[in-house]
Amino acid sequence: MRGRRFSVFGLCVSVGAALWSAGGCSAAPRDVALGEGGGGSAVSSTTAEAGSGGSAVATTSSGAAEFGGAGPEDPGPPIDVDADGDGFTLAEGDCNDGDRNVNPGAIEVEVLTPDGQGDVPEPADEDCDGIVDNVLPACDTNIAPADFDAIHGANAIDLCAVASPDDRRWGVLSARYVRGDGSPAQPTPAVGVLDAFGPNVHVQGGRRMLVLSSGHARVAGWPGACNNVSCTTYGPGEAPPGFPQDNPDCPPSSNINDDIGLELVLRAPTNATGYEFAFKFYTFEYPEFVCESFNDQFLALATPAPPGSVDGNLSFDSLGNPVSVNIGFFDVCEGCPLGTDELEGTGFGLWNDAGATSWLRTQAPVKGGEELTLRFQIFDTGDEMRDSTALIDGFKWVANGGTVAVETTPIEDPR
C-alpha cells in the first residue's frame, strides 16, 4: 500500500537533539511523512546544518538593530522541558524535541515505497539511538518445537524487544501461557513453535511461528503429534468472560475444554497508532459441525478493549462471527477456493473431515506509549472432541500516522 510504513524493531537508546543539538548529537530535524497522504510532518525551524554536532546559534533582529551587530548566542531550549509533549526531554535523550514521533520510546520506521510525488522519504532515526533504520535480526531462529517458555512464544510471533517497568521504551513487559480463566498453564503439547505447518504453509515473519491447539500443536509424524482427530490436554476449563461467543442462528454452548493461551503485556511505541498480526485457523469440526454447538474458537483479546472489538475480541468476520467453524473465511477444504494443499502434512489432511481458513490479518488501534494486554486463546467448545489449531505470526506495530480500526481481512499474498 502506498506510503504505508511499519516498524522495523529495536529498543531505543537516546542521544542528542535535532532542533537544538545537545550532548554531541548530530541528527538534524526533518520533515517526516507519516502514512498515506502525508499524515503530518516534523517541525524544522533552525538553520543549523545537518551533522554539525554543535549548538544552533540564532541571531536576533532586535539585537542587530539596537547594537549594530549580532546579538548574544541563544543557549537553546531548556533540556529538562518536553517541548513536543512526547514524554521525553532533551536530557532524557529526545533527539528532536520538535517532533512527537521521534524520541527514545519510538520505533524505527522503514519507508520503502514512494510517496504521492514518487519520492521515497529520507530515512530518519526515530528512536534516537544514533542509527537510521536499524533492522535487528530475527529473534526466533533457534527455538525448539516443544519450547514452553512464554517469552519464546512472543519471539515466535516476532515480538523481540523486551521492555522494563522502570523506563518508557516499548516492548514485551511480561509473557505467560494461561488457561481460559487466566490461571497459569502447565507445559503440554498444546503449544508449539514451528518453522512450517506441513510443506505448504510457511511462517509470515522471522523463522518460527506460534502454534496453539486444543489438541497437539505438532504436525503429523513429529514427536508428540496427535495423529488423530482428538487428543485431550487440559480437560474442562473456564472461558474468558463473555465467551464462547455463539452464532445467534446456531445452538449455543457454554462449556469449553483443552483451553490454552499466550498472554502478553506490551508497551506500545510512542509513535504507534496500531498493531497487526497474522493467523490461520484449522479445525476438524469443518464442515460437518457448521452451525452446531461444537463451535471451537480462537480469540485475540485486548485489554483495554479498543473501539470496534467484541468484548475485547479483535478477530472476527464481517458478520461479527468469532474465529470458529462458523467464520466466513474457510477457504481450505475439499471443494473450497484454495483446495486441500494447505491441509497436507499438517495432520488435518489425514481425514476428509477438516478445513482451514486462509492466512488472515487482524489489526487494531493503540495509543502511543500505552500498556496493553493481548491474549491469544483457543479452546474446544461443547466437548473435547475434534481438535482445532491456530497459527499466529508476523506481529507488527503500525506507525504510519494514520487511523487504525479493528478489522480482519485475508492476506492477499502470504509467504
Coordinates of C-alpha atoms in Angstrom, one line a residue:
M1 CA 0.0 0.0 0.0
R2 CA 1.4 3.3 -1.0
G3 CA 3.0 5.2 1.9
R4 CA 2.3 2.5 4.5
R5 CA 5.1 2.3 7.0
F6 CA 5.8 -0.3 9.5
S7 CA 8.2 -0.7 12.4
V8 CA 11.5 -2.4 12.0
F9 CA 12.0 -3.1 15.7
G10 CA 14.7 -2.4 18.3
L11 CA 14.7 -0.9 21.7
C12 CA 15.8 2.8 21.9
V13 CA 19.0 4.3 23.2
S14 CA 18.8 8.1 23.4
V15 CA 21.2 10.7 22.1
G16 CA 21.2 14.3 21.4
A17 CA 18.6 16.7 19.9
A18 CA 17.8 17.8 16.4
L19 CA 16.2 21.2 16.9
W20 CA 19.0 22.2 19.3
S21 CA 21.9 19.7 19.4
A22 CA 22.7 18.5 22.9
G23 CA 25.3 16.0 24.1
G24 CA 27.0 15.7 20.8
C25 CA 24.0 14.5 18.8
S26 CA 24.4 15.1 15.0
A27 CA 20.9 14.4 14.0
A28 CA 19.1 17.2 12.2
P29 CA 15.3 17.9 12.1
R30 CA 13.5 16.6 9.0
D31 CA 10.0 16.6 7.6
V32 CA 8.5 13.1 8.2
A33 CA 5.7 11.9 6.0
L34 CA 3.6 9.7 8.3
G35 CA 1.3 7.5 6.3
E36 CA -0.8 7.9 3.2
G37 CA -1.3 11.5 2.0
G38 CA 1.5 12.9 4.2
G39 CA -0.2 12.4 7.6
G40 CA 2.0 15.0 9.4
S41 CA 5.5 16.5 9.5
A42 CA 8.3 17.4 11.8
V43 CA 8.9 20.9 12.8
S44 CA 12.0 22.3 11.1
S45 CA 12.9 25.8 12.0
T46 CA 16.6 26.0 12.9
T47 CA 19.3 27.0 10.4
A48 CA 21.9 24.6 11.9
E49 CA 23.5 22.4 9.3
A50 CA 22.7 18.6 9.5
G51 CA 25.6 16.8 11.0
S52 CA 27.1 19.9 12.6
G53 CA 27.0 18.3 16.1
G54 CA 27.1 21.7 17.8
S55 CA 24.5 24.1 19.2
A56 CA 22.4 26.1 16.8
V57 CA 23.0 29.8 17.0
A58 CA 20.3 32.3 16.5
T59 CA 20.9 36.0 15.6
T60 CA 18.1 38.2 16.9
S61 CA 16.9 41.0 14.7
S62 CA 16.3 43.3 17.7
G63 CA 19.9 42.8 18.8
A64 CA 21.3 43.6 15.3
A65 CA 19.2 46.8 15.0
E66 CA 19.9 48.1 18.5
F67 CA 23.6 47.3 18.9
G68 CA 24.6 47.3 15.2
G69 CA 25.7 43.6 15.2
A70 CA 24.9 40.1 16.2
G71 CA 23.0 39.6 19.5
P72 CA 24.0 37.2 22.2
E73 CA 24.1 33.5 21.5
D74 CA 20.8 31.8 22.3
P75 CA 21.5 28.8 24.5
G76 CA 18.5 26.9 23.1
P77 CA 15.5 25.5 24.9
P78 CA 15.9 24.0 28.4
I79 CA 17.0 20.4 28.3
D80 CA 14.5 19.4 31.0
V81 CA 11.4 20.6 29.2
D82 CA 9.4 18.3 26.9
A83 CA 8.7 20.8 24.1
D84 CA 6.8 18.4 21.8
G85 CA 4.8 16.6 24.5
D86 CA 6.1 13.1 23.6
G87 CA 7.1 12.2 27.1
F88 CA 10.8 12.7 26.6
T89 CA 13.0 15.8 27.2
L90 CA 16.4 16.6 25.6
A91 CA 18.0 15.5 28.9
E92 CA 16.3 12.1 28.5
G93 CA 17.7 11.6 25.0
D94 CA 15.0 13.1 22.8
C95 CA 17.0 13.9 19.7
N96 CA 14.2 16.0 18.1
D97 CA 12.1 17.8 20.6
G98 CA 10.0 19.4 17.9
D99 CA 8.6 16.0 16.6
R100 CA 6.4 13.9 18.8
N101 CA 7.2 10.8 16.6
V102 CA 11.0 11.0 17.4
N103 CA 12.2 10.0 20.8
P104 CA 13.8 7.1 22.7
G105 CA 10.3 5.5 23.1
A106 CA 9.6 5.4 19.4
I107 CA 10.1 2.6 16.9
E108 CA 12.2 2.8 13.8
V109 CA 10.1 3.2 10.6
E110 CA 11.5 1.9 7.4
V111 CA 9.9 3.5 4.3
L112 CA 10.4 1.5 1.1
T113 CA 7.5 2.8 -1.1
P114 CA 7.4 6.1 -2.9
D115 CA 5.0 8.9 -1.7
G116 CA 2.5 10.6 -3.9
Q117 CA 5.2 12.5 -5.7
G118 CA 7.2 9.3 -6.5
D119 CA 9.8 10.1 -3.9
V120 CA 10.9 7.8 -1.1
P121 CA 11.2 9.9 2.1
E122 CA 14.6 10.4 3.6
P123 CA 15.3 7.8 6.3
A124 CA 15.3 9.1 9.9
D125 CA 16.4 7.9 13.4
E126 CA 13.0 7.8 15.0
D127 CA 14.3 6.0 18.2
C128 CA 17.3 8.4 18.7
D129 CA 19.8 5.6 19.0
G130 CA 22.2 7.2 16.5
I131 CA 21.4 4.6 13.8
V132 CA 19.0 5.2 10.9
D133 CA 16.5 2.4 10.1
N134 CA 18.5 -0.2 12.1
V135 CA 16.9 -3.6 11.4
L136 CA 17.7 -6.2 14.0
P137 CA 17.9 -9.9 13.1
A138 CA 15.1 -12.4 13.8
C139 CA 14.9 -13.5 17.4
D140 CA 13.1 -16.8 16.8
T141 CA 15.8 -18.8 14.9
N142 CA 16.7 -21.4 17.4
I143 CA 13.5 -22.1 19.4
A144 CA 12.7 -25.8 19.7
P145 CA 9.2 -27.1 18.6
A146 CA 8.3 -28.2 22.1
D147 CA 9.5 -25.0 23.8
F148 CA 7.1 -23.8 26.6
D149 CA 8.9 -20.6 27.6
A150 CA 6.3 -17.8 27.0
I151 CA 8.8 -15.2 26.1
H152 CA 9.9 -17.5 23.3
G153 CA 6.3 -17.6 22.3
A154 CA 6.4 -13.9 21.9
N155 CA 9.6 -14.2 19.9
A156 CA 7.9 -16.7 17.6
I157 CA 5.3 -14.1 16.6
D158 CA 8.2 -11.6 16.0
L159 CA 7.9 -9.6 19.2
C160 CA 11.6 -9.3 20.0
A161 CA 12.0 -6.1 22.1
V162 CA 11.8 -6.5 25.9
A163 CA 10.6 -3.5 27.9
S164 CA 11.2 -2.7 31.6
P165 CA 8.6 -1.3 34.0
D166 CA 11.3 1.3 35.0
D167 CA 11.5 3.1 31.7
R168 CA 9.2 4.1 28.9
R169 CA 10.7 2.2 26.0
W170 CA 8.5 -0.2 24.0
G171 CA 8.4 -4.0 24.0
V172 CA 7.2 -7.0 25.9
L173 CA 6.7 -6.4 29.6
S174 CA 5.7 -9.9 30.5
A175 CA 4.6 -13.2 28.8
R176 CA 2.9 -16.3 30.2
Y177 CA 0.9 -19.3 29.0
V178 CA -2.6 -19.3 30.5
R179 CA -5.8 -21.3 30.7
G180 CA -9.1 -19.6 29.7
D181 CA -9.6 -18.2 33.2
G182 CA -6.2 -16.6 33.2
S183 CA -4.6 -19.1 35.6
P184 CA -1.1 -20.5 34.7
A185 CA -1.0 -23.3 32.2
Q186 CA 1.3 -26.3 32.7
P187 CA 3.5 -27.5 29.9
T188 CA 1.8 -29.7 27.3
P189 CA 2.0 -30.4 23.6
A190 CA -0.9 -27.8 23.2
V191 CA 1.9 -25.2 22.4
G192 CA 4.3 -25.5 19.6
V193 CA 6.9 -23.2 17.9
L194 CA 7.3 -24.4 14.4
D195 CA 9.2 -23.3 11.3
A196 CA 6.4 -24.6 9.0
F197 CA 3.0 -26.3 9.2
G198 CA 3.3 -29.0 6.6
P199 CA 5.1 -28.5 3.3
N200 CA 2.7 -25.8 2.0
V201 CA 2.2 -23.4 5.0
H202 CA 5.1 -21.1 5.8
V203 CA 5.9 -18.6 8.5
Q204 CA 4.8 -15.0 7.9
G205 CA 7.7 -13.3 9.7
G206 CA 11.1 -14.3 11.2
R207 CA 11.9 -18.0 11.3
R208 CA 9.2 -19.5 13.5
M209 CA 5.5 -19.2 14.3
L210 CA 3.5 -19.9 17.4
V211 CA 1.0 -22.8 17.3
L212 CA -1.8 -23.1 19.8
S213 CA -4.0 -26.2 19.8
S214 CA -6.9 -27.7 21.7
G215 CA -5.1 -30.9 20.8
H216 CA -1.4 -31.2 20.0
A217 CA 0.5 -28.4 18.3
R218 CA 2.6 -30.6 16.1
V219 CA 2.5 -31.8 12.5
A220 CA 1.8 -35.4 11.6
G221 CA 4.7 -37.7 12.2
W222 CA 6.6 -35.4 14.6
P223 CA 7.3 -36.4 18.3
G224 CA 4.2 -35.5 20.3
A225 CA 1.9 -35.4 17.3
C226 CA -1.7 -36.4 18.0
N227 CA -2.1 -38.4 14.7
N228 CA -5.9 -38.5 15.4
V229 CA -8.8 -36.1 15.3
S230 CA -8.8 -35.7 19.1
C231 CA -6.2 -35.5 21.8
T232 CA -7.1 -34.2 25.2
T233 CA -4.6 -32.0 27.1
Y234 CA -6.1 -29.9 29.9
G235 CA -9.7 -31.2 30.1
P236 CA -12.6 -28.9 31.2
G237 CA -11.9 -25.3 31.5
E238 CA -13.5 -21.9 32.1
A239 CA -13.8 -19.4 29.2
P240 CA -12.9 -15.7 29.4
P241 CA -15.9 -13.5 30.4
G242 CA -18.3 -13.2 27.5
F243 CA -17.2 -16.3 25.8
P244 CA -17.6 -18.6 24.0
Q245 CA -19.5 -16.3 21.6
D246 CA -22.4 -18.0 19.9
N247 CA -23.9 -17.5 16.5
P248 CA -27.4 -16.4 17.2
D249 CA -28.7 -18.7 14.5
C250 CA -27.0 -21.8 15.8
P251 CA -27.3 -23.9 19.0
P252 CA -25.4 -22.3 21.9
S253 CA -22.8 -23.9 24.2
S254 CA -21.1 -22.6 27.3
N255 CA -18.7 -25.4 28.3
I256 CA -15.1 -25.4 27.0
N257 CA -12.2 -27.9 27.1
D258 CA -8.5 -28.0 26.4
D259 CA -8.1 -24.2 26.6
I260 CA -4.6 -22.7 26.1
G261 CA -3.5 -19.2 25.5
L262 CA -0.4 -16.9 25.3
E263 CA -0.9 -13.7 27.4
L264 CA 1.4 -10.8 26.7
V265 CA 1.7 -7.4 28.4
L266 CA 3.1 -4.9 25.9
R267 CA 4.1 -1.3 25.9
A268 CA 3.5 0.3 22.5
P269 CA 6.0 2.6 20.8
T270 CA 5.2 6.3 21.3
N271 CA 4.8 6.7 17.5
A272 CA 2.5 3.7 17.1
T273 CA -1.2 4.1 16.1
G274 CA -2.0 0.4 15.9
Y275 CA -0.7 -3.1 15.5
E276 CA -1.4 -6.2 13.4
F277 CA -0.7 -9.9 13.4
A278 CA -1.3 -12.8 11.0
F279 CA -3.2 -16.0 11.9
K280 CA -4.6 -19.1 10.4
F281 CA -7.2 -21.5 11.9
Y282 CA -7.6 -25.2 11.4
T283 CA -10.4 -27.5 12.7
F284 CA -11.7 -31.0 12.5
E285 CA -15.2 -29.5 13.1
Y286 CA -15.4 -28.2 9.5
P287 CA -17.6 -28.8 7.6
E288 CA -19.7 -31.4 9.4
F289 CA -20.4 -29.3 12.5
V290 CA -21.0 -25.9 11.0
C291 CA -23.8 -24.2 13.0
E292 CA -23.7 -26.8 15.8
S293 CA -22.9 -26.4 19.5
F294 CA -19.4 -27.8 18.8
N295 CA -18.0 -24.4 18.0
D296 CA -14.3 -24.4 18.8
Q297 CA -13.0 -20.8 18.9
F298 CA -9.8 -18.8 18.6
L299 CA -9.7 -15.4 20.3
A300 CA -7.4 -12.4 20.3
L301 CA -8.4 -10.5 23.4
A302 CA -7.1 -7.0 24.1
T303 CA -7.3 -5.1 27.4
P304 CA -8.2 -2.3 27.4
A305 CA -10.7 -3.2 24.7
P306 CA -10.4 -0.9 21.7
P307 CA -13.4 0.6 20.0
G308 CA -14.8 -1.9 17.4
S309 CA -13.8 -5.0 19.3
V310 CA -16.4 -7.5 20.6
D311 CA -15.9 -8.0 24.3
G312 CA -12.3 -7.2 23.7
N313 CA -12.0 -9.8 20.9
L314 CA -10.2 -8.4 17.8
S315 CA -10.6 -11.3 15.3
F316 CA -13.9 -11.9 13.7
D317 CA -15.5 -11.8 10.2
S318 CA -17.6 -9.1 8.6
L319 CA -20.8 -10.5 10.3
G320 CA -19.2 -10.4 13.7
N321 CA -18.6 -14.2 13.9
P322 CA -15.6 -15.1 16.0
V323 CA -12.9 -17.3 14.6
S324 CA -14.6 -20.7 14.7
V325 CA -16.2 -23.3 12.4
N326 CA -18.8 -20.6 11.6
I327 CA -16.4 -17.9 10.4
G328 CA -16.7 -16.8 6.8
F329 CA -13.1 -17.3 5.8
F330 CA -12.9 -21.0 5.4
D331 CA -11.1 -21.3 2.0
V332 CA -9.1 -24.5 2.6
C333 CA -11.0 -27.7 2.2
E334 CA -12.4 -30.2 -0.3
G335 CA -14.2 -28.0 -2.8
C336 CA -13.0 -24.7 -1.3
P337 CA -11.3 -21.9 -3.3
L338 CA -7.8 -22.9 -2.1
G339 CA -8.3 -26.7 -2.2
T340 CA -6.6 -29.0 0.2
D341 CA -2.9 -28.3 -0.3
E342 CA -2.6 -26.4 3.0
L343 CA -4.0 -29.4 4.9
E344 CA -1.3 -31.8 3.6
G345 CA 1.3 -32.9 6.1
T346 CA -0.4 -31.0 8.9
G347 CA -2.4 -33.8 10.5
F348 CA -5.6 -32.2 9.3
G349 CA -5.3 -33.9 5.9
L350 CA -5.3 -37.5 7.2
W351 CA -9.1 -37.5 7.2
N352 CA -11.7 -36.0 4.9
D353 CA -13.4 -34.0 7.6
A354 CA -11.3 -30.9 8.2
G355 CA -10.8 -27.4 6.9
A356 CA -8.9 -24.2 7.5
T357 CA -9.0 -20.5 6.8
S358 CA -6.6 -18.8 4.6
W359 CA -3.9 -16.6 6.3
L360 CA -5.8 -13.7 7.8
R361 CA -4.6 -10.3 9.2
T362 CA -6.1 -8.6 12.2
Q363 CA -5.3 -5.0 13.0
A364 CA -6.3 -2.9 16.0
P365 CA -5.7 0.7 17.2
V366 CA -3.4 1.6 20.1
K367 CA -2.4 4.8 21.8
G368 CA 1.3 5.6 21.5
G369 CA 3.2 4.6 24.7
E370 CA 0.2 2.8 26.3
E371 CA 0.4 -0.5 28.0
L372 CA -2.0 -3.3 26.9
T373 CA -2.6 -6.9 27.5
L374 CA -3.0 -9.1 24.4
R375 CA -4.1 -12.7 24.8
F376 CA -4.3 -15.3 22.0
Q377 CA -6.6 -18.1 23.2
I378 CA -8.0 -21.3 21.7
F379 CA -10.4 -23.9 23.1
D380 CA -12.8 -26.8 22.2
T381 CA -16.4 -25.9 22.7
G382 CA -19.2 -28.3 23.6
D383 CA -16.9 -31.3 24.2
E384 CA -13.2 -32.3 24.0
M385 CA -13.6 -34.0 20.6
R386 CA -12.3 -32.9 17.2
D387 CA -9.5 -30.5 17.9
S388 CA -8.7 -27.1 16.4
T389 CA -5.4 -25.3 15.9
A390 CA -4.3 -21.7 15.4
L391 CA -1.1 -20.4 13.8
I392 CA 0.0 -16.9 14.9
D393 CA 2.9 -14.9 13.4
G394 CA 4.0 -11.6 11.9
F395 CA 3.2 -9.2 14.7
K396 CA 4.0 -5.6 13.7
W397 CA 3.5 -2.2 15.2
V398 CA 1.8 0.2 12.8
A399 CA 3.5 3.6 12.9
N400 CA 2.2 5.3 9.8
G401 CA 0.5 8.2 11.5
G402 CA -3.0 7.2 10.2
T403 CA -6.1 5.9 11.9
V404 CA -6.3 2.1 12.5
A405 CA -9.6 0.3 13.0
V406 CA -10.3 -3.2 14.3
E407 CA -10.5 -5.3 11.2
T408 CA -9.7 -8.9 10.0
T409 CA -9.0 -9.5 6.3
P410 CA -7.4 -12.2 4.1
I411 CA -3.7 -11.7 3.4
E412 CA -3.6 -11.4 -0.4
D413 CA -0.1 -12.8 -1.0
P414 CA 1.1 -14.7 2.1
R415 CA 4.5 -16.3 2.1

